[in-house]
Every structure is written in structure tokens, then in C-alpha cells.
Amino acid sequence: MANTESIEQYLAVKNQVIDYHEQILAIITGFERTYLTPKEEQYLNDFKQLVSEKLEIQSYFSNLETSEKNYENSVLRFNSDFERVFNDLRELSKIQLLEGKKLANLSYRIKARSDIWLQFEYAVLFILLIIISMLIYSSRGFKDGEKIKP
């Protein structure tokens, strides 16, 4: 809408913009079903409210007369509202990135701990293998020694 140069172009993109708006609301609804931190949930609720109420696409096209002034005001209002929605989306994205980093760090620590335990288990198995080998070797020595005595 911001790239339109005349009211005719503005009205021509109406259906396309309305479809995009409905797609955005569907994505938000799907995103709400995922696990969200309290901060993410707050930003998502604010974002959803802005998109569904403040950025109500139909309102930019309703009561639009064919005057150039109404067209310019509508474009300016849309740009202002869209910038606010975009800022909230940017903040939500930052939160997602921070949460992703936290999860990556946590998984790295879990993997490192698991690797340490795996090395410990290998060491214990190696020691048990040596002990079992020694027991087998020493038991053969006792059997061989018993055969010589009679």
C-alpha cells in the first residue's frame, strides 16, 4: 500500500492486502499454539491486538472518497500503524533468538555432561575388562597348578 502512487492503485491492491492480513492472522493463531515464554506471550498478544484491531485493513479502505487528501491520510495512517506492528514483530523475533540461544546453550551443556559420563563409562568398562581378564588368567594358573600336584 505504501508503494501506491494514486488512489486507483491503492484501491486495486485492496483484495490482495486483505488476503495477506487474513494469512497473517492465521499464522498468529498457529503460533499461539506453540510453547511461549511469558515475555513472548505478552509480545504476541500485543502483536495480535495490533494486527487484528489497530491494523484492521478494511478500515483503510472504508469511507475512502476519491479525493487525494483522504488517500494520502490513509496511506500515512497505514504506514504509521504498520511500523508499530513491525517493531513489535522485531521485538518478538529478538525474544525468539534469545530463547533459541538459551536452548542451544542448554543442549550443549547436556551433551557435554553426557560425553563426560560416556567417557567415565568407557573407563569403568575398560577397568572391568582388565579385572575379568586377570581373573580368567589367574584361574587358569590355579587349574594348571592343581594338575601338577597329584
Tab-separated table of N, CA and C in Angstrom, residues 1-148:
chain	number	residue	atom	x	y	z
A	1	MET	N	0.825	-1.190	0.000
A	1	MET	CA	0.000	0.000	0.000
A	1	MET	C	0.867	1.249	0.000
A	2	ALA	N	1.997	1.157	0.656
A	2	ALA	CA	2.860	2.338	0.748
A	2	ALA	C	3.487	2.676	-0.592
A	3	ASN	N	3.567	1.718	-1.482
A	3	ASN	CA	4.188	1.947	-2.788
A	3	ASN	C	3.210	2.442	-3.840
A	4	THR	N	1.957	2.561	-3.476
A	4	THR	CA	0.980	3.036	-4.456
A	4	THR	C	1.177	4.521	-4.693
A	5	GLU	N	0.942	4.920	-5.905
A	5	GLU	CA	1.157	6.316	-6.270
A	5	GLU	C	-0.140	7.072	-6.506
A	6	SER	N	-1.236	6.346	-6.581
A	6	SER	CA	-2.513	7.019	-6.797
A	6	SER	C	-3.608	6.248	-6.083
A	7	ILE	N	-4.735	6.880	-5.979
A	7	ILE	CA	-5.864	6.243	-5.311
A	7	ILE	C	-6.346	5.018	-6.084
A	8	GLU	N	-6.195	5.050	-7.403
A	8	GLU	CA	-6.611	3.901	-8.217
A	8	GLU	C	-5.749	2.669	-7.907
A	9	GLN	N	-4.440	2.892	-7.803
A	9	GLN	CA	-3.548	1.783	-7.443
A	9	GLN	C	-3.851	1.299	-6.023
A	10	TYR	N	-4.129	2.240	-5.176
A	10	TYR	CA	-4.447	1.938	-3.781
A	10	TYR	C	-5.668	1.027	-3.692
A	11	LEU	N	-6.701	1.351	-4.417
A	11	LEU	CA	-7.913	0.541	-4.408
A	11	LEU	C	-7.720	-0.783	-5.136
A	12	ALA	N	-6.779	-0.822	-6.085
A	12	ALA	CA	-6.529	-2.050	-6.854
A	12	ALA	C	-5.879	-3.133	-5.991
A	13	VAL	N	-5.117	-2.750	-4.989
A	13	VAL	CA	-4.432	-3.745	-4.146
A	13	VAL	C	-5.271	-4.144	-2.932
A	14	LYS	N	-6.454	-3.627	-2.830
A	14	LYS	CA	-7.309	-3.858	-1.662
A	14	LYS	C	-7.477	-5.342	-1.360
A	15	ASN	N	-7.920	-6.140	-2.318
A	15	ASN	CA	-8.167	-7.565	-2.066
A	15	ASN	C	-6.892	-8.312	-1.703
A	16	GLN	N	-5.813	-7.961	-2.353
A	16	GLN	CA	-4.537	-8.611	-2.057
A	16	GLN	C	-4.097	-8.312	-0.626
A	17	VAL	N	-4.237	-7.086	-0.205
A	17	VAL	CA	-3.860	-6.685	1.148
A	17	VAL	C	-4.758	-7.370	2.176
A	18	ILE	N	-6.029	-7.462	1.891
A	18	ILE	CA	-6.957	-8.132	2.806
A	18	ILE	C	-6.599	-9.614	2.929
A	19	ASP	N	-6.235	-10.265	1.822
A	19	ASP	CA	-5.814	-11.673	1.867
A	19	ASP	C	-4.559	-11.844	2.717
A	20	TYR	N	-3.590	-10.939	2.546
A	20	TYR	CA	-2.371	-11.005	3.349
A	20	TYR	C	-2.683	-10.846	4.834
A	21	HIS	N	-3.582	-9.943	5.126
A	21	HIS	CA	-3.973	-9.711	6.516
A	21	HIS	C	-4.574	-10.976	7.131
A	22	GLU	N	-5.438	-11.649	6.403
A	22	GLU	CA	-6.044	-12.892	6.891
A	22	GLU	C	-4.992	-13.990	7.055
A	23	GLN	N	-4.025	-14.051	6.159
A	23	GLN	CA	-2.949	-15.030	6.279
A	23	GLN	C	-2.094	-14.760	7.519
A	24	ILE	N	-1.823	-13.499	7.787
A	24	ILE	CA	-1.052	-13.127	8.981
A	24	ILE	C	-1.795	-13.544	10.238
A	25	LEU	N	-3.097	-13.295	10.286
A	25	LEU	CA	-3.890	-13.692	11.458
A	25	LEU	C	-3.883	-15.213	11.630
A	26	ALA	N	-3.916	-15.966	10.538
A	26	ALA	CA	-3.864	-17.434	10.618
A	26	ALA	C	-2.511	-17.897	11.157
A	27	ILE	N	-1.443	-17.253	10.745
A	27	ILE	CA	-0.110	-17.603	11.244
A	27	ILE	C	-0.005	-17.297	12.735
A	28	ILE	N	-0.546	-16.178	13.147
A	28	ILE	CA	-0.526	-15.807	14.568
A	28	ILE	C	-1.283	-16.850	15.383
A	29	THR	N	-2.438	-17.280	14.894
A	29	THR	CA	-3.230	-18.289	15.590
A	29	THR	C	-2.433	-19.588	15.724
A	30	GLY	N	-1.738	-19.992	14.674
A	30	GLY	CA	-0.902	-21.195	14.735
A	30	GLY	C	0.259	-21.021	15.702
A	31	PHE	N	0.843	-19.840	15.727
A	31	PHE	CA	1.968	-19.561	16.607
A	31	PHE	C	1.535	-19.567	18.069
A	32	GLU	N	0.293	-19.183	18.337
A	32	GLU	CA	-0.218	-19.175	19.712
A	32	GLU	C	-0.288	-20.581	20.298
A	33	ARG	N	-0.389	-21.593	19.451
A	33	ARG	CA	-0.490	-22.977	19.926
A	33	ARG	C	0.848	-23.549	20.368
A	34	THR	N	1.950	-22.847	20.085
A	34	THR	CA	3.272	-23.332	20.466
A	34	THR	C	3.581	-22.919	21.898
A	35	TYR	N	4.671	-23.491	22.429
A	35	TYR	CA	5.114	-23.099	23.772
A	35	TYR	C	5.717	-21.709	23.712
A	36	LEU	N	5.240	-20.820	24.566
A	36	LEU	CA	5.729	-19.443	24.601
A	36	LEU	C	6.156	-19.090	26.016
A	37	THR	N	7.239	-18.360	26.128
A	37	THR	CA	7.626	-17.834	27.431
A	37	THR	C	6.654	-16.706	27.776
A	38	PRO	N	6.581	-16.319	29.046
A	38	PRO	CA	5.665	-15.222	29.402
A	38	PRO	C	5.935	-13.936	28.621
A	39	LYS	N	7.220	-13.623	28.395
A	39	LYS	CA	7.548	-12.409	27.656
A	39	LYS	C	7.112	-12.538	26.195
A	40	GLU	N	7.327	-13.720	25.609
A	40	GLU	CA	6.887	-13.952	24.230
A	40	GLU	C	5.374	-13.848	24.122
A	41	GLU	N	4.695	-14.424	25.104
A	41	GLU	CA	3.235	-14.398	25.096
A	41	GLU	C	2.717	-12.965	25.164
A	42	GLN	N	3.365	-12.145	25.972
A	42	GLN	CA	2.965	-10.741	26.086
A	42	GLN	C	3.143	-10.021	24.750
A	43	TYR	N	4.317	-10.188	24.136
A	43	TYR	CA	4.558	-9.534	22.842
A	43	TYR	C	3.622	-10.076	21.769
A	44	LEU	N	3.363	-11.373	21.792
A	44	LEU	CA	2.472	-11.953	20.784
A	44	LEU	C	1.054	-11.424	20.956
A	45	ASN	N	0.602	-11.314	22.208
A	45	ASN	CA	-0.737	-10.762	22.439
A	45	ASN	C	-0.828	-9.314	21.967
A	46	ASP	N	0.223	-8.528	22.268
A	46	ASP	CA	0.246	-7.142	21.791
A	46	ASP	C	0.261	-7.094	20.270
A	47	PHE	N	1.088	-7.970	19.678
A	47	PHE	CA	1.189	-8.021	18.218
A	47	PHE	C	-0.143	-8.415	17.599
A	48	LYS	N	-0.790	-9.424	18.183
A	48	LYS	CA	-2.081	-9.873	17.651
A	48	LYS	C	-3.130	-8.760	17.769
A	49	GLN	N	-3.118	-8.085	18.901
A	49	GLN	CA	-4.080	-6.997	19.089
A	49	GLN	C	-3.839	-5.891	18.071
A	50	LEU	N	-2.581	-5.557	17.848
A	50	LEU	CA	-2.281	-4.524	16.861
A	50	LEU	C	-2.713	-4.943	15.466
A	51	VAL	N	-2.423	-6.198	15.107
A	51	VAL	CA	-2.753	-6.659	13.757
A	51	VAL	C	-4.257	-6.779	13.570
A	52	SER	N	-4.941	-7.319	14.568
A	52	SER	CA	-6.372	-7.564	14.389
A	52	SER	C	-7.230	-6.320	14.615
A	53	GLU	N	-6.804	-5.435	15.513
A	53	GLU	CA	-7.630	-4.265	15.814
A	53	GLU	C	-7.077	-2.982	15.185
A	54	LYS	N	-5.835	-2.691	15.473
A	54	LYS	CA	-5.260	-1.427	15.006
A	54	LYS	C	-5.002	-1.454	13.506
A	55	LEU	N	-4.475	-2.583	13.028
A	55	LEU	CA	-4.148	-2.701	11.608
A	55	LEU	C	-5.293	-3.412	10.889
A	56	GLU	N	-6.507	-2.978	11.178
A	56	GLU	CA	-7.677	-3.568	10.523
A	56	GLU	C	-7.733	-3.020	9.108
A	57	ILE	N	-7.399	-3.867	8.175
A	57	ILE	CA	-7.212	-3.462	6.785
A	57	ILE	C	-8.469	-2.836	6.191
A	58	GLN	N	-9.611	-3.377	6.524
A	58	GLN	CA	-10.852	-2.843	5.951
A	58	GLN	C	-11.021	-1.358	6.272
A	59	SER	N	-10.531	-0.940	7.441
A	59	SER	CA	-10.730	0.457	7.840
A	59	SER	C	-9.964	1.427	6.941
A	60	TYR	N	-8.903	0.967	6.311
A	60	TYR	CA	-8.143	1.860	5.431
A	60	TYR	C	-8.861	2.086	4.098
A	61	PHE	N	-9.752	1.161	3.779
A	61	PHE	CA	-10.465	1.267	2.503
A	61	PHE	C	-11.896	1.777	2.668
A	62	SER	N	-12.428	1.724	3.875
A	62	SER	CA	-13.804	2.173	4.072
A	62	SER	C	-13.846	3.698	4.160
A	63	ASN	N	-14.939	4.224	3.781
A	63	ASN	CA	-15.167	5.676	3.776
A	63	ASN	C	-14.077	6.435	3.021
A	64	LEU	N	-13.507	5.772	2.073
A	64	LEU	CA	-12.462	6.422	1.296
A	64	LEU	C	-13.111	7.092	0.087
A	65	GLU	N	-13.052	8.380	0.087
A	65	GLU	CA	-13.584	9.114	-1.042
A	65	GLU	C	-12.496	9.200	-2.100
A	66	THR	N	-12.877	9.625	-3.239
A	66	THR	CA	-11.913	9.692	-4.330
A	66	THR	C	-11.053	10.947	-4.272
A	67	SER	N	-10.954	11.529	-3.121
A	67	SER	CA	-10.112	12.718	-3.015
A	67	SER	C	-8.678	12.308	-2.669
A	68	GLU	N	-7.763	13.065	-3.127
A	68	GLU	CA	-6.333	12.775	-2.933
A	68	GLU	C	-5.936	12.911	-1.462
A	69	LYS	N	-6.597	13.819	-0.732
A	69	LYS	CA	-6.258	14.043	0.669
A	69	LYS	C	-6.590	12.813	1.515
A	70	ASN	N	-7.763	12.230	1.328
A	70	ASN	CA	-8.134	11.027	2.085
A	70	ASN	C	-7.197	9.869	1.769
A	71	TYR	N	-6.810	9.767	0.512
A	71	TYR	CA	-5.874	8.718	0.104
A	71	TYR	C	-4.542	8.889	0.825
A	72	GLU	N	-4.013	10.100	0.841
A	72	GLU	CA	-2.731	10.352	1.494
A	72	GLU	C	-2.812	10.115	3.001
A	73	ASN	N	-3.902	10.546	3.614
A	73	ASN	CA	-4.076	10.313	5.049
A	73	ASN	C	-4.161	8.825	5.358
A	74	SER	N	-4.863	8.101	4.524
A	74	SER	CA	-4.995	6.666	4.726
A	74	SER	C	-3.645	5.962	4.591
A	75	VAL	N	-2.856	6.351	3.607
A	75	VAL	CA	-1.520	5.761	3.421
A	75	VAL	C	-0.625	6.108	4.605
A	76	LEU	N	-0.652	7.344	5.061
A	76	LEU	CA	0.165	7.747	6.217
A	76	LEU	C	-0.253	6.980	7.473
A	77	ARG	N	-1.550	6.834	7.677
A	77	ARG	CA	-2.053	6.092	8.848
A	77	ARG	C	-1.626	4.628	8.766
A	78	PHE	N	-1.736	4.038	7.575
A	78	PHE	CA	-1.320	2.647	7.383
A	78	PHE	C	0.170	2.491	7.659
A	79	ASN	N	0.983	3.399	7.124
A	79	ASN	CA	2.431	3.317	7.338
A	79	ASN	C	2.783	3.426	8.813
A	80	SER	N	2.126	4.326	9.514
A	80	SER	CA	2.369	4.500	10.943
A	80	SER	C	1.978	3.247	11.725
A	81	ASP	N	0.796	2.734	11.461
A	81	ASP	CA	0.333	1.529	12.149
A	81	ASP	C	1.201	0.328	11.798
A	82	PHE	N	1.563	0.225	10.543
A	82	PHE	CA	2.379	-0.900	10.111
A	82	PHE	C	3.760	-0.850	10.758
A	83	GLU	N	4.322	0.333	10.904
A	83	GLU	CA	5.634	0.478	11.549
A	83	GLU	C	5.561	0.014	13.002
A	84	ARG	N	4.501	0.330	13.685
A	84	ARG	CA	4.344	-0.109	15.077
A	84	ARG	C	4.226	-1.625	15.152
A	85	VAL	N	3.444	-2.210	14.259
A	85	VAL	CA	3.306	-3.662	14.206
A	85	VAL	C	4.651	-4.297	13.874
A	86	PHE	N	5.373	-3.714	12.946
A	86	PHE	CA	6.671	-4.240	12.547
A	86	PHE	C	7.665	-4.190	13.709
A	87	ASN	N	7.626	-3.125	14.506
A	87	ASN	CA	8.505	-3.025	15.684
A	87	ASN	C	8.190	-4.117	16.701
A	88	ASP	N	6.916	-4.368	16.937
A	88	ASP	CA	6.542	-5.450	17.861
A	88	ASP	C	7.000	-6.802	17.328
A	89	LEU	N	6.868	-6.998	16.043
A	89	LEU	CA	7.325	-8.244	15.431
A	89	LEU	C	8.837	-8.381	15.556
A	90	ARG	N	9.547	-7.292	15.393
A	90	ARG	CA	11.006	-7.293	15.554
A	90	ARG	C	11.375	-7.666	16.993
A	91	GLU	N	10.671	-7.109	17.972
A	91	GLU	CA	10.942	-7.441	19.379
A	91	GLU	C	10.633	-8.913	19.659
A	92	LEU	N	9.549	-9.403	19.102
A	92	LEU	CA	9.200	-10.818	19.264
A	92	LEU	C	10.276	-11.694	18.642
A	93	SER	N	10.799	-11.283	17.529
A	93	SER	CA	11.874	-12.025	16.868
A	93	SER	C	13.131	-12.041	17.734
A	94	LYS	N	13.457	-10.914	18.350
A	94	LYS	CA	14.624	-10.849	19.242
A	94	LYS	C	14.455	-11.818	20.414
A	95	ILE	N	13.260	-11.866	20.966
A	95	ILE	CA	12.994	-12.785	22.070
A	95	ILE	C	13.168	-14.226	21.603
A	96	GLN	N	12.662	-14.529	20.421
A	96	GLN	CA	12.802	-15.877	19.864
A	96	GLN	C	14.281	-16.241	19.707
A	97	LEU	N	15.083	-15.305	19.223
A	97	LEU	CA	16.511	-15.569	19.054
A	97	LEU	C	17.195	-15.799	20.400
A	98	LEU	N	16.853	-14.989	21.396
A	98	LEU	CA	17.432	-15.180	22.729
A	98	LEU	C	17.033	-16.528	23.323
A	99	GLU	N	15.767	-16.894	23.173
A	99	GLU	CA	15.308	-18.189	23.679
A	99	GLU	C	16.001	-19.328	22.932
A	100	GLY	N	16.204	-19.160	21.644
A	100	GLY	CA	16.916	-20.169	20.858
A	100	GLY	C	18.346	-20.336	21.335
A	101	LYS	N	19.014	-19.214	21.632
A	101	LYS	CA	20.385	-19.275	22.155
A	101	LYS	C	20.414	-19.976	23.503
A	102	LYS	N	19.445	-19.663	24.360
A	102	LYS	CA	19.380	-20.325	25.663
A	102	LYS	C	19.217	-21.831	25.503
A	103	LEU	N	18.319	-22.238	24.610
A	103	LEU	CA	18.105	-23.668	24.382
A	103	LEU	C	19.334	-24.333	23.779
A	104	ALA	N	20.017	-23.628	22.878
A	104	ALA	CA	21.238	-24.176	22.278
A	104	ALA	C	22.321	-24.358	23.340
A	105	ASN	N	22.481	-23.358	24.223
A	105	ASN	CA	23.460	-23.467	25.305
A	105	ASN	C	23.108	-24.603	26.255
A	106	LEU	N	21.837	-24.726	26.577
A	106	LEU	CA	21.399	-25.800	27.461
A	106	LEU	C	21.660	-27.158	26.835
A	107	SER	N	21.347	-27.308	25.561
A	107	SER	CA	21.576	-28.597	24.903
A	107	SER	C	23.070	-28.890	24.805
A	108	TYR	N	23.896	-27.846	24.606
A	108	TYR	CA	25.346	-28.047	24.569
A	108	TYR	C	25.848	-28.543	25.925
A	109	ARG	N	25.358	-27.939	27.014
A	109	ARG	CA	25.772	-28.386	28.355
A	109	ARG	C	25.320	-29.813	28.622
A	110	ILE	N	24.108	-30.144	28.202
A	110	ILE	CA	23.610	-31.508	28.403
A	110	ILE	C	24.463	-32.491	27.610
A	111	LYS	N	24.803	-32.131	26.387
A	111	LYS	CA	25.633	-33.005	25.563
A	111	LYS	C	27.017	-33.156	26.170
A	112	ALA	N	27.607	-32.062	26.655
A	112	ALA	CA	28.933	-32.122	27.273
A	112	ALA	C	28.905	-33.013	28.506
A	113	ARG	N	27.861	-32.888	29.314
A	113	ARG	CA	27.712	-33.733	30.501
A	113	ARG	C	27.553	-35.195	30.095
A	114	SER	N	26.786	-35.418	29.053
A	114	SER	CA	26.594	-36.776	28.553
A	114	SER	C	27.908	-37.357	28.042
A	115	ASP	N	28.718	-36.536	27.363
A	115	ASP	CA	30.017	-37.000	26.871
A	115	ASP	C	30.941	-37.376	28.027
A	116	ILE	N	30.903	-36.595	29.098
A	116	ILE	CA	31.731	-36.905	30.277
A	116	ILE	C	31.303	-38.238	30.879
A	117	TRP	N	29.993	-38.437	31.018
A	117	TRP	CA	29.507	-39.703	31.559
A	117	TRP	C	29.860	-40.877	30.639
A	118	LEU	N	29.814	-40.665	29.358
A	118	LEU	CA	30.171	-41.705	28.402
A	118	LEU	C	31.640	-42.082	28.554
A	119	GLN	N	32.514	-41.096	28.700
A	119	GLN	CA	33.933	-41.377	28.901
A	119	GLN	C	34.150	-42.118	30.217
A	120	PHE	N	33.417	-41.733	31.252
A	120	PHE	CA	33.510	-42.425	32.541
A	120	PHE	C	33.072	-43.884	32.393
A	121	GLU	N	31.988	-44.113	31.681
A	121	GLU	CA	31.512	-45.479	31.463
A	121	GLU	C	32.535	-46.303	30.685
A	122	TYR	N	33.168	-45.708	29.684
A	122	TYR	CA	34.218	-46.420	28.944
A	122	TYR	C	35.380	-46.790	29.869
A	123	ALA	N	35.774	-45.862	30.741
A	123	ALA	CA	36.870	-46.130	31.676
A	123	ALA	C	36.501	-47.271	32.623
A	124	VAL	N	35.290	-47.251	33.142
A	124	VAL	CA	34.834	-48.321	34.046
A	124	VAL	C	34.792	-49.651	33.301
A	125	LEU	N	34.286	-49.658	32.093
A	125	LEU	CA	34.258	-50.894	31.299
A	125	LEU	C	35.667	-51.403	31.015
A	126	PHE	N	36.582	-50.524	30.731
A	126	PHE	CA	37.964	-50.921	30.478
A	126	PHE	C	38.582	-51.541	31.724
A	127	ILE	N	38.354	-50.909	32.879
A	127	ILE	CA	38.867	-51.450	34.146
A	127	ILE	C	38.239	-52.801	34.433
A	128	LEU	N	36.927	-52.939	34.210
A	128	LEU	CA	36.258	-54.234	34.413
A	128	LEU	C	36.823	-55.289	33.462
A	129	LEU	N	37.126	-54.919	32.247
A	129	LEU	CA	37.719	-55.841	31.282
A	129	LEU	C	39.088	-56.328	31.768
A	130	ILE	N	39.878	-55.427	32.298
A	130	ILE	CA	41.188	-55.809	32.832
A	130	ILE	C	41.023	-56.745	34.025
A	131	ILE	N	40.096	-56.412	34.930
A	131	ILE	CA	39.867	-57.261	36.112
A	131	ILE	C	39.388	-58.642	35.691
A	132	ILE	N	38.447	-58.708	34.759
A	132	ILE	CA	37.935	-60.001	34.292
A	132	ILE	C	39.053	-60.794	33.617
A	133	SER	N	39.863	-60.129	32.824
A	133	SER	CA	40.988	-60.811	32.168
A	133	SER	C	41.967	-61.364	33.198
A	134	MET	N	42.245	-60.578	34.221
A	134	MET	CA	43.154	-61.038	35.281
A	134	MET	C	42.564	-62.229	36.024
A	135	LEU	N	41.256	-62.180	36.294
A	135	LEU	CA	40.602	-63.297	36.991
A	135	LEU	C	40.656	-64.566	36.140
A	136	ILE	N	40.397	-64.425	34.862
A	136	ILE	CA	40.432	-65.584	33.967
A	136	ILE	C	41.855	-66.136	33.901
A	137	TYR	N	42.838	-65.284	33.752
A	137	TYR	CA	44.222	-65.719	33.655
A	137	TYR	C	44.680	-66.380	34.952
A	138	SER	N	44.303	-65.779	36.094
A	138	SER	CA	44.724	-66.345	37.380
A	138	SER	C	43.998	-67.651	37.668
A	139	SER	N	42.733	-67.793	37.231
A	139	SER	CA	42.023	-69.053	37.456
A	139	SER	C	42.633	-70.172	36.627
A	140	ARG	N	43.153	-69.888	35.468
A	140	ARG	CA	43.852	-70.888	34.654
A	140	ARG	C	45.143	-71.319	35.336
A	141	GLY	N	45.786	-70.361	35.979
A	141	GLY	CA	47.024	-70.678	36.701
A	141	GLY	C	46.765	-71.624	37.854
A	142	PHE	N	45.623	-71.416	38.561
A	142	PHE	CA	45.287	-72.309	39.661
A	142	PHE	C	44.972	-73.700	39.155
A	143	LYS	N	44.251	-73.791	38.052
A	143	LYS	CA	43.915	-75.099	37.472
A	143	LYS	C	45.182	-75.812	36.994
A	144	ASP	N	46.089	-75.098	36.384
A	144	ASP	CA	47.332	-75.700	35.928
A	144	ASP	C	48.187	-76.128	37.119
A	145	GLY	N	48.164	-75.354	38.159
A	145	GLY	CA	48.938	-75.669	39.367
A	145	GLY	C	48.373	-76.868	40.082
A	146	GLU	N	47.083	-77.067	40.089
A	146	GLU	CA	46.448	-78.199	40.738
A	146	GLU	C	46.764	-79.491	39.998
A	147	LYS	N	46.923	-79.462	38.719
A	147	LYS	CA	47.206	-80.650	37.929
A	147	LYS	C	48.631	-81.158	38.208
A	148	ILE	N	49.531	-80.326	38.526
A	148	ILE	CA	50.913	-80.719	38.786
A	148	ILE	C	51.042	-81.423	40.114
